[in-house]
Tab-separated table of C-alpha atoms in Angstrom:
chain	number	residue	atom	x	y	z
A	1	MET	CA	-3.359	9.482	-29.539
A	2	GLN	CA	-4.601	12.667	-27.887
A	3	PHE	CA	-8.122	13.063	-26.519
A	4	ALA	CA	-9.929	16.302	-25.827
A	5	ILE	CA	-10.719	16.896	-22.165
A	6	ALA	CA	-13.960	15.070	-21.553
A	7	GLN	CA	-17.048	17.089	-20.670
A	8	THR	CA	-18.362	14.481	-18.275
A	9	PRO	CA	-21.726	14.757	-16.501
A	10	LYS	CA	-21.927	16.119	-12.965
A	11	GLY	CA	-24.791	15.263	-10.635
A	12	SER	CA	-26.661	16.869	-7.757
A	13	ILE	CA	-28.171	14.754	-4.944
A	14	LEU	CA	-29.014	14.926	-1.272
A	15	ILE	CA	-28.364	11.759	0.742
A	16	LYS	CA	-30.362	11.873	3.982
A	17	ASN	CA	-30.166	10.242	7.420
A	18	ALA	CA	-27.136	8.016	6.811
A	19	THR	CA	-24.242	6.868	8.934
A	20	VAL	CA	-21.543	8.807	7.092
A	21	ILE	CA	-18.039	7.332	7.204
A	22	THR	CA	-15.804	10.217	6.161
A	23	VAL	CA	-12.589	8.169	6.714
A	24	THR	CA	-10.567	11.305	7.546
A	25	LYS	CA	-12.961	13.114	9.907
A	26	GLY	CA	-14.681	10.323	11.772
A	27	THR	CA	-18.075	8.661	11.471
A	28	LEU	CA	-21.185	10.825	11.685
A	29	GLU	CA	-24.541	9.372	12.725
A	30	ASN	CA	-27.870	10.445	11.182
A	31	THR	CA	-26.102	12.806	8.792
A	32	ASP	CA	-26.854	14.228	5.334
A	33	VAL	CA	-24.534	14.742	2.365
A	34	LEU	CA	-25.387	17.438	-0.173
A	35	VAL	CA	-23.837	17.174	-3.632
A	36	GLN	CA	-24.177	19.918	-6.234
A	37	ASP	CA	-22.628	19.830	-9.701
A	38	GLY	CA	-20.487	16.831	-8.820
A	39	ILE	CA	-18.948	18.380	-5.677
A	40	ILE	CA	-19.688	17.650	-2.012
A	41	ARG	CA	-21.022	21.011	-0.827
A	42	ARG	CA	-22.152	20.223	2.707
A	43	ILE	CA	-22.064	17.420	5.284
A	44	ASP	CA	-24.418	18.119	8.178
A	45	GLN	CA	-27.711	17.211	9.768
A	46	ASN	CA	-31.150	18.410	8.697
A	47	ILE	CA	-30.116	19.711	5.271
A	48	SER	CA	-33.021	20.755	3.052
A	49	ALA	CA	-32.842	19.819	-0.599
A	50	PRO	CA	-32.305	22.766	-2.953
A	51	SER	CA	-34.740	23.107	-5.828
A	52	GLY	CA	-34.355	20.346	-8.398
A	53	VAL	CA	-32.018	18.200	-6.297
A	54	GLN	CA	-33.045	14.549	-5.870
A	55	THR	CA	-33.256	13.253	-2.303
A	56	ILE	CA	-32.226	9.710	-1.370
A	57	ASP	CA	-33.289	8.375	2.011
A	58	ALA	CA	-30.361	6.368	3.385
A	59	SER	CA	-31.832	5.663	6.817
A	60	GLY	CA	-30.128	2.643	8.345
A	61	LYS	CA	-27.483	2.598	5.634
A	62	TYR	CA	-23.819	3.524	5.521
A	63	VAL	CA	-22.260	6.096	3.196
A	64	MET	CA	-18.528	6.110	2.454
A	65	PRO	CA	-16.113	7.484	-0.154
A	66	GLY	CA	-15.821	5.664	-3.446
A	67	ILE	CA	-13.279	2.842	-3.244
A	68	ILE	CA	-9.992	3.330	-5.127
A	69	ASP	CA	-7.996	0.445	-6.594
A	70	ALA	CA	-4.333	1.435	-6.952
A	71	HIS	CA	-3.434	-1.600	-9.092
A	72	SER	CA	-5.826	-2.681	-11.808
A	73	HIS	CA	-5.966	-3.710	-15.467
A	74	VAL	CA	-9.713	-3.191	-15.879
A	75	ALA	CA	-10.625	-1.555	-19.225
A	76	LEU	CA	-7.386	-2.781	-20.794
A	77	ASP	CA	-6.627	-5.744	-23.041
A	78	VAL	CA	-2.975	-6.499	-23.849
A	79	VAL	CA	-0.972	-4.666	-21.175
A	80	ASN	CA	2.685	-5.510	-21.927
A	81	GLU	CA	4.840	-3.823	-24.574
A	82	ALA	CA	7.467	-6.491	-23.992
A	83	THR	CA	9.877	-5.527	-26.790
A	84	ALA	CA	12.547	-3.764	-24.709
A	85	PRO	CA	13.582	-3.424	-21.046
A	86	ILE	CA	12.547	0.258	-21.143
A	87	VAL	CA	9.345	1.288	-22.972
A	88	ALA	CA	8.519	4.492	-21.092
A	89	GLU	CA	7.071	6.065	-24.241
A	90	VAL	CA	3.930	3.894	-24.420
A	91	ARG	CA	0.733	4.978	-22.646
A	92	MET	CA	-2.222	2.984	-21.401
A	93	LYS	CA	-4.559	5.957	-21.893
A	94	ASP	CA	-4.256	5.393	-25.645
A	95	VAL	CA	-5.815	1.920	-25.401
A	96	VAL	CA	-8.534	2.275	-22.751
A	97	ASN	CA	-11.733	0.396	-23.600
A	98	PRO	CA	-14.845	2.130	-22.167
A	99	TYR	CA	-17.024	-0.864	-23.123
A	100	GLU	CA	-15.245	-3.239	-20.732
A	101	ILE	CA	-17.941	-4.765	-18.517
A	102	GLY	CA	-15.396	-4.907	-15.687
A	103	ILE	CA	-15.966	-1.180	-15.172
A	104	TYR	CA	-19.590	-1.797	-14.242
A	105	ARG	CA	-18.700	-4.805	-12.114
A	106	ALA	CA	-16.209	-2.648	-10.230
A	107	LEU	CA	-18.957	-0.098	-9.588
A	108	ALA	CA	-21.071	-2.924	-8.175
A	109	GLY	CA	-18.289	-3.354	-5.614
A	110	GLY	CA	-18.242	0.347	-4.785
A	111	VAL	CA	-15.061	1.093	-6.770
A	112	THR	CA	-15.187	4.509	-8.424
A	113	VAL	CA	-11.514	4.972	-9.400
A	114	SER	CA	-8.952	2.469	-10.648
A	115	HIS	CA	-5.329	2.720	-11.702
A	116	ALA	CA	-5.087	1.093	-15.153
A	117	MET	CA	-1.513	-0.157	-15.211
A	118	HIS	CA	0.954	-1.364	-17.801
A	119	GLY	CA	2.143	-4.924	-17.204
A	120	SER	CA	5.337	-6.118	-15.528
A	121	ALA	CA	7.344	-7.428	-18.490
A	122	ASN	CA	9.714	-4.457	-18.476
A	123	VAL	CA	12.065	-2.882	-15.963
A	124	VAL	CA	10.525	0.427	-17.004
A	125	GLY	CA	7.104	-0.173	-18.473
A	126	GLY	CA	4.590	2.198	-19.981
A	127	GLN	CA	2.680	5.087	-18.469
A	128	ASN	CA	-0.493	4.177	-16.583
A	129	ALA	CA	-3.925	5.794	-16.630
A	130	THR	CA	-6.102	6.759	-13.661
A	131	LEU	CA	-9.735	6.001	-14.513
A	132	LYS	CA	-13.068	7.273	-13.217
A	133	HIS	CA	-15.699	4.583	-13.660
A	134	ARG	CA	-18.224	6.570	-15.684
A	135	TRP	CA	-19.961	3.518	-17.134
A	136	GLY	CA	-22.064	3.947	-20.258
A	137	SER	CA	-19.821	6.218	-22.285
A	138	SER	CA	-18.439	5.259	-25.688
A	139	ASN	CA	-15.639	7.832	-25.479
A	140	PRO	CA	-12.422	6.649	-23.776
A	141	ALA	CA	-11.693	10.221	-22.697
A	142	ASP	CA	-14.803	10.166	-20.511
A	143	ILE	CA	-13.347	7.577	-18.140
A	144	ILE	CA	-9.815	8.982	-17.946
A	145	MET	CA	-9.267	11.178	-14.894
A	146	GLU	CA	-7.622	14.079	-16.663
A	147	ASP	CA	-6.719	15.949	-13.469
A	148	ALA	CA	-4.745	13.000	-12.058
A	149	PRO	CA	-0.918	13.143	-12.142
A	150	ARG	CA	1.047	10.984	-14.552
A	151	THR	CA	2.233	7.603	-13.285
A	152	ILE	CA	4.458	4.893	-14.759
A	153	LYS	CA	5.008	1.177	-14.182
A	154	PHE	CA	8.362	-0.298	-13.114
A	155	ALA	CA	9.046	-3.974	-12.380
A	156	LEU	CA	11.726	-5.858	-10.483
A	157	GLY	CA	12.728	-9.487	-10.294
A	158	GLU	CA	11.489	-12.494	-12.184
A	159	ASN	CA	9.099	-10.792	-14.616
A	160	PRO	CA	11.581	-8.640	-16.592
A	161	THR	CA	14.404	-11.189	-16.281
A	162	ARG	CA	12.173	-13.965	-17.626
A	163	VAL	CA	10.807	-11.905	-20.517
A	164	HIS	CA	14.167	-10.557	-21.665
A	165	GLY	CA	17.371	-12.166	-20.441
A	166	ARG	CA	16.285	-15.792	-20.389
A	167	GLY	CA	14.363	-15.719	-23.655
A	168	ASN	CA	16.307	-13.591	-26.124
A	169	GLY	CA	19.543	-12.656	-24.398
A	170	ILE	CA	18.661	-9.007	-23.828
A	171	GLN	CA	19.649	-7.485	-20.484
A	172	PRO	CA	18.436	-7.997	-17.778
A	173	ARG	CA	19.033	-11.670	-17.192
A	174	SER	CA	19.656	-11.267	-13.466
A	175	ARG	CA	18.379	-9.170	-10.582
A	176	MET	CA	21.580	-7.147	-10.620
A	177	GLY	CA	20.939	-6.566	-14.339
A	178	VAL	CA	17.619	-4.936	-13.430
A	179	GLU	CA	19.484	-2.384	-11.300
A	180	ALA	CA	21.955	-1.777	-14.125
A	181	ILE	CA	19.091	-1.082	-16.551
A	182	LEU	CA	17.680	1.500	-14.151
A	183	ARG	CA	20.970	3.263	-13.466
A	184	ASN	CA	22.026	3.264	-17.126
A	185	GLY	CA	18.597	4.512	-18.202
A	186	PHE	CA	18.557	7.400	-15.747
A	187	SER	CA	22.174	8.303	-16.530
A	188	GLU	CA	21.347	8.460	-20.228
A	189	ALA	CA	18.302	10.600	-19.420
A	190	LEU	CA	20.499	13.058	-17.500
A	191	GLN	CA	22.808	13.344	-20.521
A	192	TYR	CA	19.785	13.900	-22.767
A	193	LYS	CA	18.467	16.576	-20.396
A	194	LYS	CA	21.859	18.325	-20.428
A	195	ARG	CA	21.991	18.326	-24.246
A	196	TRP	CA	18.659	20.099	-24.358
A	197	ALA	CA	19.654	22.511	-21.579
A	198	ASP	CA	22.837	23.402	-23.477
A	199	TYR	CA	20.892	23.902	-26.684
A	200	ASN	CA	18.235	26.105	-25.032
A	201	ALA	CA	20.917	28.192	-23.335
A	202	ALA	CA	22.820	28.667	-26.596
A	203	LYS	CA	19.955	29.300	-29.004
A	204	SER	CA	19.345	32.811	-27.633
A	205	GLN	CA	22.948	33.824	-28.279
A	206	LYS	CA	23.652	35.872	-31.381
A	207	GLY	CA	25.237	33.901	-34.186
A	208	ASN	CA	24.425	30.544	-32.641
A	209	THR	CA	24.169	27.719	-35.164
A	210	MET	CA	23.721	24.804	-32.781
A	211	VAL	CA	21.273	22.175	-34.045
A	212	ALA	CA	18.594	20.983	-31.635
A	213	PRO	CA	19.105	17.483	-30.221
A	214	GLU	CA	16.895	14.735	-31.630
A	215	TYR	CA	13.718	14.430	-29.561
A	216	ASP	CA	13.334	11.061	-27.818
A	217	GLU	CA	9.995	10.320	-26.124
A	218	ARG	CA	11.468	7.468	-24.104
A	219	LEU	CA	14.301	9.539	-22.647
A	220	GLN	CA	12.055	12.559	-22.122
A	221	THR	CA	9.734	10.425	-19.998
A	222	LEU	CA	12.692	9.336	-17.871
A	223	VAL	CA	13.658	13.009	-17.517
A	224	ASP	CA	10.112	13.764	-16.358
A	225	ILE	CA	10.494	11.073	-13.686
A	226	LEU	CA	13.757	12.660	-12.515
A	227	ASP	CA	12.045	16.061	-12.463
A	228	GLY	CA	9.239	14.757	-10.232
A	229	LYS	CA	6.521	15.017	-12.875
A	230	ILE	CA	5.672	11.293	-12.876
A	231	ILE	CA	4.986	8.923	-9.960
A	232	ILE	CA	6.685	5.512	-10.194
A	233	HIS	CA	4.554	2.482	-9.279
A	234	CYS	CA	6.893	-0.494	-9.050
A	235	HIS	CA	6.027	-4.204	-9.145
A	236	SER	CA	8.085	-5.745	-6.342
A	237	TYR	CA	8.236	-8.755	-4.061
A	238	ARG	CA	11.582	-9.283	-2.325
A	239	ALA	CA	12.932	-7.006	0.396
A	240	ASP	CA	16.429	-6.854	-1.116
A	241	GLU	CA	15.069	-5.524	-4.407
A	242	ILE	CA	12.741	-3.077	-2.707
A	243	TYR	CA	15.713	-1.659	-0.829
A	244	MET	CA	17.755	-1.641	-4.049
A	245	LEU	CA	15.222	0.591	-5.809
A	246	ILE	CA	15.037	2.876	-2.777
A	247	ASN	CA	18.807	3.359	-3.076
A	248	VAL	CA	18.602	3.978	-6.835
A	249	ALA	CA	15.839	6.548	-6.264
A	250	ARG	CA	17.868	8.291	-3.549
A	251	ASP	CA	20.951	8.414	-5.757
A	252	PHE	CA	18.999	10.094	-8.555
A	253	GLY	CA	16.904	12.355	-6.319
A	254	ILE	CA	13.618	10.571	-7.065
A	255	LYS	CA	11.027	10.929	-4.322
A	256	LYS	CA	7.779	9.978	-6.059
A	257	LEU	CA	7.864	6.198	-5.694
A	258	VAL	CA	5.173	3.693	-4.712
A	259	PHE	CA	5.811	-0.036	-4.367
A	260	GLN	CA	3.200	-2.461	-5.684
A	261	HIS	CA	2.552	-5.959	-4.270
A	262	THR	CA	5.471	-5.441	-1.809
A	263	ASN	CA	5.034	-8.888	-0.258
A	264	GLU	CA	8.244	-8.620	1.791
A	265	GLY	CA	7.660	-4.959	2.527
A	266	PHE	CA	7.291	-5.684	6.244
A	267	LYS	CA	11.034	-6.447	6.330
A	268	VAL	CA	11.930	-2.914	5.150
A	269	ALA	CA	8.871	-1.032	6.425
A	270	PRO	CA	10.815	1.839	8.073
A	271	GLU	CA	12.763	2.486	4.853
A	272	ILE	CA	9.565	2.451	2.763
A	273	ALA	CA	7.992	4.904	5.221
A	274	GLU	CA	10.987	7.262	5.160
A	275	TYR	CA	11.893	7.379	1.489
A	276	THR	CA	8.760	6.610	-0.553
A	277	MET	CA	5.053	7.309	-1.027
A	278	GLY	CA	4.242	3.931	0.471
A	279	ALA	CA	3.184	0.473	-0.610
A	280	SER	CA	0.111	-0.980	-2.276
A	281	VAL	CA	-0.255	-4.608	-1.211
A	282	PHE	CA	-2.402	-7.696	-1.416
A	283	ALA	CA	-4.309	-8.537	1.741
A	284	ASP	CA	-3.245	-12.186	1.771
A	285	TRP	CA	-1.881	-13.351	-1.602
A	286	TRP	CA	1.535	-14.997	-1.772
A	287	ALA	CA	3.263	-18.287	-2.663
A	288	TYR	CA	1.857	-18.296	-6.196
A	289	LYS	CA	5.404	-18.381	-7.571
A	290	PHE	CA	8.822	-18.967	-6.053
A	291	GLU	CA	10.035	-15.367	-5.645
A	292	VAL	CA	6.883	-14.537	-3.712
A	293	TYR	CA	6.994	-17.694	-1.619
A	294	TYR	CA	7.273	-15.772	1.644
A	295	SER	CA	4.930	-13.142	3.063
A	296	THR	CA	2.435	-12.619	5.869
A	297	ALA	CA	-1.164	-11.497	6.226
A	298	PHE	CA	0.144	-8.956	8.771
A	299	ASN	CA	2.110	-7.191	6.009
A	300	ALA	CA	-0.315	-4.281	5.590
A	301	ALA	CA	-0.613	-3.701	9.333
A	302	ILE	CA	3.170	-3.784	9.870
A	303	LEU	CA	3.709	-1.275	7.071
A	304	GLN	CA	0.950	0.953	8.479
A	305	LYS	CA	2.313	0.798	12.037
A	306	ASN	CA	5.739	1.818	10.741
A	307	GLY	CA	4.291	4.958	9.156
A	308	ALA	CA	4.185	3.819	5.526
A	309	ILE	CA	1.197	4.936	3.479
A	310	THR	CA	-0.434	1.572	2.806
A	311	SER	CA	-3.186	0.598	0.409
A	312	ILE	CA	-4.771	-2.715	-0.536
A	313	ASN	CA	-5.319	-3.422	-4.222
A	314	SER	CA	-6.868	-6.132	-6.365
A	315	ASP	CA	-4.777	-6.639	-9.537
A	316	SER	CA	-7.855	-8.641	-10.516
A	317	ALA	CA	-11.069	-8.021	-12.437
A	318	GLU	CA	-12.813	-10.264	-9.888
A	319	LEU	CA	-11.240	-9.162	-6.588
A	320	ILE	CA	-11.827	-5.499	-7.439
A	321	ARG	CA	-15.484	-6.081	-6.473
A	322	HIS	CA	-14.487	-7.201	-2.971
A	323	LEU	CA	-11.910	-4.679	-1.832
A	324	TYR	CA	-13.968	-3.773	1.236
A	325	HIS	CA	-13.668	-7.423	2.286
A	326	GLU	CA	-9.919	-7.303	1.639
A	327	ALA	CA	-9.634	-4.202	3.822
A	328	ALA	CA	-11.518	-5.962	6.614
A	329	LYS	CA	-8.811	-8.645	6.746
A	330	THR	CA	-6.458	-6.061	8.284
A	331	GLN	CA	-8.674	-6.065	11.360
A	332	ARG	CA	-8.220	-9.811	11.743
A	333	TYR	CA	-4.507	-9.605	10.897
A	334	GLY	CA	-3.236	-6.516	12.669
A	335	GLY	CA	-6.138	-5.042	14.610
A	336	MET	CA	-6.662	-2.017	12.376
A	337	THR	CA	-9.429	0.391	13.370
A	338	ASP	CA	-12.375	0.955	11.047
A	339	ASP	CA	-10.895	4.188	9.719
A	340	GLU	CA	-7.420	2.661	9.308
A	341	ALA	CA	-8.822	-0.314	7.405
A	342	LEU	CA	-11.060	1.771	5.150
A	343	ALA	CA	-8.252	4.277	4.536
A	344	MET	CA	-6.389	1.454	2.784
A	345	ILE	CA	-8.993	1.411	0.006
A	346	THR	CA	-9.828	5.134	-0.076
A	347	ILE	CA	-7.575	7.984	1.053
A	348	ASN	CA	-4.309	6.001	1.055
A	349	PRO	CA	-4.494	4.876	-2.589
A	350	ALA	CA	-5.635	8.412	-3.411
A	351	LYS	CA	-2.402	9.721	-1.855
A	352	GLN	CA	-0.348	7.208	-3.832
A	353	LEU	CA	-2.014	8.329	-7.074
A	354	GLY	CA	-1.662	12.002	-6.195
A	355	ILE	CA	-5.425	12.626	-6.172
A	356	ASP	CA	-6.128	12.862	-2.422
A	357	ASP	CA	-7.052	16.535	-2.761
A	358	LYS	CA	-9.944	15.462	-5.019
A	359	VAL	CA	-11.178	12.048	-3.850
A	360	GLY	CA	-10.600	9.395	-1.185
A	361	SER	CA	-12.655	10.849	1.676
A	362	LEU	CA	-16.002	12.516	2.238
A	363	GLU	CA	-15.112	16.165	2.723
A	364	GLU	CA	-16.746	19.389	1.610
A	365	GLY	CA	-15.166	20.579	-1.640
A	366	LYS	CA	-14.116	17.139	-2.859
A	367	GLN	CA	-15.489	15.309	-5.898
A	368	ALA	CA	-18.636	13.357	-5.082
A	369	ASP	CA	-17.497	9.760	-5.525
A	370	ILE	CA	-19.770	8.016	-3.036
A	371	VAL	CA	-21.026	4.523	-2.166
A	372	ILE	CA	-24.144	3.638	-0.173
A	373	PHE	CA	-23.880	0.304	1.665
A	374	GLU	CA	-26.442	-1.981	3.251
A	375	GLY	CA	-24.500	-2.975	6.357
A	376	HIS	CA	-21.159	-1.682	7.558
A	377	PRO	CA	-18.573	-1.807	4.709
A	378	LEU	CA	-16.214	-3.934	6.816
A	379	SER	CA	-18.864	-6.537	7.540
A	380	SER	CA	-18.753	-9.789	5.593
A	381	TYR	CA	-22.463	-9.233	4.960
A	382	ALA	CA	-22.067	-5.731	3.485
A	383	VAL	CA	-23.602	-5.121	0.044
A	384	PRO	CA	-23.164	-1.908	-2.007
A	385	GLN	CA	-26.537	-0.452	-2.962
A	386	MET	CA	-25.664	2.600	-5.062
A	387	THR	CA	-22.424	3.994	-6.453
A	388	PHE	CA	-21.961	7.597	-7.586
A	389	VAL	CA	-19.145	9.206	-9.574
A	390	ASP	CA	-19.135	13.019	-9.580
A	391	GLY	CA	-22.618	12.856	-8.077
A	392	VAL	CA	-23.976	10.778	-10.975
A	393	LYS	CA	-25.426	7.362	-10.146
A	394	TYR	CA	-23.758	4.632	-12.200
A	395	PHE	CA	-24.839	1.610	-10.147
A	396	ASP	CA	-28.127	0.806	-8.437
A	397	ILE	CA	-28.598	-2.750	-7.198
A	398	LYS	CA	-32.386	-2.471	-7.310
A	399	GLU	CA	-32.948	-0.551	-10.539
A	400	ASP	CA	-30.221	-1.735	-12.916
A	401	LYS	CA	-31.000	-4.379	-15.513
A	402	ASP	CA	-29.366	-7.770	-15.031
A	403	ASP	CA	-27.213	-7.518	-18.167
A	404	GLN	CA	-25.335	-4.216	-18.220
A	405	ARG	CA	-23.019	-5.002	-21.123
A	406	GLN	CA	-22.857	-2.356	-23.828
A	407	GLN	CA	-21.148	-4.752	-26.215
A	408	VAL	CA	-20.448	-8.457	-26.219
A	409	SER	CA	-16.694	-8.827	-25.873
A	410	ALA	CA	-14.921	-10.819	-28.553
A	411	THR	CA	-12.555	-12.201	-25.920
A	412	GLU	CA	-15.143	-13.019	-23.258
A	413	MET	CA	-16.406	-16.563	-22.753
A	414	VAL	CA	-19.846	-17.189	-24.283
A	415	GLU	CA	-22.507	-19.744	-23.444
A	416	PRO	CA	-22.183	-23.009	-25.421
A	417	ILE	CA	-24.851	-23.659	-28.073
A	418	MET	CA	-27.538	-26.021	-26.811
A	419	LEU	CA	-27.178	-29.386	-28.547
A	420	THR	CA	-30.663	-30.039	-29.932
A	421	GLU	CA	-31.645	-33.242	-31.683
A	422	GLU	CA	-31.578	-31.446	-35.035
A	423	ASN	CA	-28.099	-29.921	-34.780
A	424	HIS	CA	-26.821	-33.181	-33.272
A	425	ARG	CA	-27.982	-34.943	-36.460
A	426	CYS	CA	-26.265	-32.226	-38.555
A	427	MET	CA	-23.036	-32.792	-36.649
A	428	GLN	CA	-23.271	-36.538	-37.313
A	429	ASP	CA	-23.816	-35.893	-41.033
A	430	THR	CA	-20.786	-33.586	-41.111
A	431	GLU	CA	-18.615	-36.154	-39.352
A	432	HIS	CA	-19.736	-38.800	-41.887
A	433	LEU	CA	-18.747	-36.518	-44.783
A	434	PHE	CA	-15.290	-35.977	-43.272
A	435	GLU	CA	-14.841	-39.739	-42.786
A	436	THR	CA	-15.795	-40.375	-46.441
A	437	ALA	CA	-13.446	-37.660	-47.678
A	438	ASN	CA	-10.558	-39.039	-45.635
A	439	ALA	CA	-11.180	-42.550	-46.962
A	440	LEU	CA	-11.148	-41.333	-50.581
A	441	PHE	CA	-7.988	-39.332	-49.927
A	442	SER	CA	-6.261	-42.408	-48.511
A	443	LEU	CA	-7.252	-44.528	-51.532
A	444	HIS	CA	-5.939	-41.849	-53.900
A	445	ASN	CA	-2.542	-41.685	-52.155
A	446	HIS	CA	-2.153	-45.446	-52.244
């Protein structure tokens, strides 16, 4: 499915008298941020509002870049095309649900961008979608960040081996089978690329009768990975497998690689720093299954200190609202500075998604994804007050109605019907009818 490029709204605002946390250029006291047509135009003191631009007094409050979640499934339903070890041809952007209430809940936690990922059933999963949380639209194209690079999901270890090898006998059944799938897939893609190169070289020659190779979306996507057009985001836990994929990527000349989860990343932190675009980790989740039995809450700090681009993600429709709390844990476990901690939920995930030239910090010329906090964002008492995407306010803790759902989800839990005396009596009558029917049926059979 192809969508037209969304003509999304762009806002103009002037935020006055705030403590502005730029993340990349320090913290500025009593400072204003001017946004025009969705772009940060000026960060300075004593800015006067241009004609028609709304002014927001943020005295005593903190302003920071919109939070970015590099691993999310918000706005998606079924996320695994689990029919083959490689399904690179499927795309999450074709199944994005703009009515998902999780988008609004993420905004309430200051999250303006999320990475809507395919699941981990496959060695090579589907292509992901980078979303801008423009809540209120009925058009999926409105929440897809069209100027973000393409990304794709890979997975190592137990997930693909459990889904395929142990259930239906399809490779991979083992961890070494996962590596074989990758190497065989990329080798086949190179052969496919050569067939097309030979055809394109020959078709301009006089008298050529060569027939074009059959187009294969799956193999073409693998070719695009080899050509550096797609960023790999790989589900991973164990250090040996992380290092395995680094070696596979080096052998095939792949440089655009980000590890997800990366619970044992601290064991191979220098290698991750040297050969990849970094790691996106949990702050303190591990031991929820055997292959992720071992980790440490110092993981993010160790990766950061070794020079790896490190982000903290949620992988959860609930935790996505608390990523600023997750970032704060790196100060308890690793002594990160304010800017280092906040970078893990702003500019670092932006780098891993290839969008750091557009979002992830408060800088003049960048897109105006902004959050206003009551209290410092790394405080356990911090509460987001307003969240803006492209200068448009999509969350306001004081003005928004309590129920922000656009639709009632068919898959969401609903409140049980109150059991009144009348419907209780109806239920008793129904039960009596069933008992009578069963008795008559038994008599008939005997």
